[in-house]
Amino acid sequence: MSCGNPHATACHEILALVYVYIDDEIDEGHRIEVTAHLTECPPCSQEYAAERLLKARVCSSCGCEDAPTELRTRIVTEIQRITVTYRSS
């Protein structure tokens, strides 16, 4: 996706940051970068708007129920068990 104009940051890099941008979990440097890109790139801005709309619809459909304590405990336990192994090529 691109509008055909050169940007300081490539469209695919911006779109990779859209979810943390929407969730307001992005650092200030990247926030400025994404905001600037979205103001100058209509295709990325449209993708951002579509993702925001989707998130809003999902949130409105899910209600405000918390996950059951047992489920939350199992998820946290599984996350803590995950280990990452890097292979050198």
XYZ file of C-alpha atoms in Angstrom:
89
model
C 0.000 0.000 0.000
C 1.330 3.373 -0.944
C 0.162 6.632 -2.414
C 3.186 6.666 -4.695
C 4.844 9.559 -2.919
C 8.122 9.160 -1.046
C 7.783 9.151 2.745
C 10.295 9.331 5.568
C 9.012 5.935 6.703
C 7.748 3.226 4.355
C 4.037 2.463 4.368
C 4.535 -1.150 5.465
C 6.489 0.042 8.517
C 3.726 2.479 9.459
C 1.015 -0.141 9.019
C 2.983 -2.489 11.277
C 2.679 0.168 14.012
C -1.012 0.954 13.493
C -2.290 -1.374 16.229
C -0.002 -0.028 18.959
C -0.857 3.471 17.717
C -4.605 2.786 17.959
C -4.170 1.247 21.416
C -2.054 4.229 22.541
C 0.789 1.887 23.488
C 3.328 3.518 21.180
C 6.354 5.528 22.249
C 6.406 9.251 21.537
C 8.952 9.066 18.697
C 6.941 6.499 16.779
C 3.696 8.348 17.555
C 5.039 11.462 15.834
C 6.287 9.373 12.905
C 2.960 7.565 12.427
C 0.895 10.742 12.813
C 2.995 12.569 10.226
C 2.758 9.680 7.791
C -1.001 9.317 8.190
C -1.518 13.022 7.413
C 0.395 12.753 4.139
C -0.586 9.277 2.896
C -4.288 8.781 2.081
C -4.079 4.969 1.592
C -2.457 4.461 5.004
C -4.893 6.911 6.566
C -7.795 4.906 5.124
C -6.324 1.653 6.462
C -5.889 3.276 9.888
C -9.509 4.501 9.853
C -10.760 1.027 8.908
C -8.778 -0.603 11.723
C -10.066 1.948 14.262
C -13.623 1.292 13.133
C -13.130 -2.470 13.376
C -11.699 -2.166 16.880
C -14.597 0.062 17.960
C -17.139 -2.414 16.624
C -15.461 -5.347 18.338
C -15.311 -3.416 21.626
C -18.976 -2.466 21.418
C -19.944 -6.085 20.726
C -17.905 -7.617 23.516
C -19.368 -5.721 26.437
C -17.417 -5.083 29.580
C -17.140 -8.547 31.044
C -13.811 -9.579 32.498
C -12.407 -12.974 31.682
C -13.086 -15.552 34.419
C -10.321 -15.739 37.019
C -9.507 -19.341 36.113
C -9.031 -18.437 32.431
C -6.884 -15.425 33.254
C -4.700 -17.578 35.525
C -4.225 -20.215 32.800
C -3.314 -17.573 30.218
C -0.777 -15.871 32.488
C 0.741 -19.264 33.382
C 1.125 -20.163 29.701
C 2.682 -16.810 28.862
C 5.209 -17.235 31.655
C 6.132 -20.705 30.352
C 6.990 -19.441 26.880
C 10.668 -19.353 26.063
C 12.197 -18.018 22.904
C 15.080 -19.797 21.227
C 17.078 -18.061 18.525
C 18.893 -20.062 15.897
C 21.952 -18.655 14.228
C 22.107 -19.184 10.492
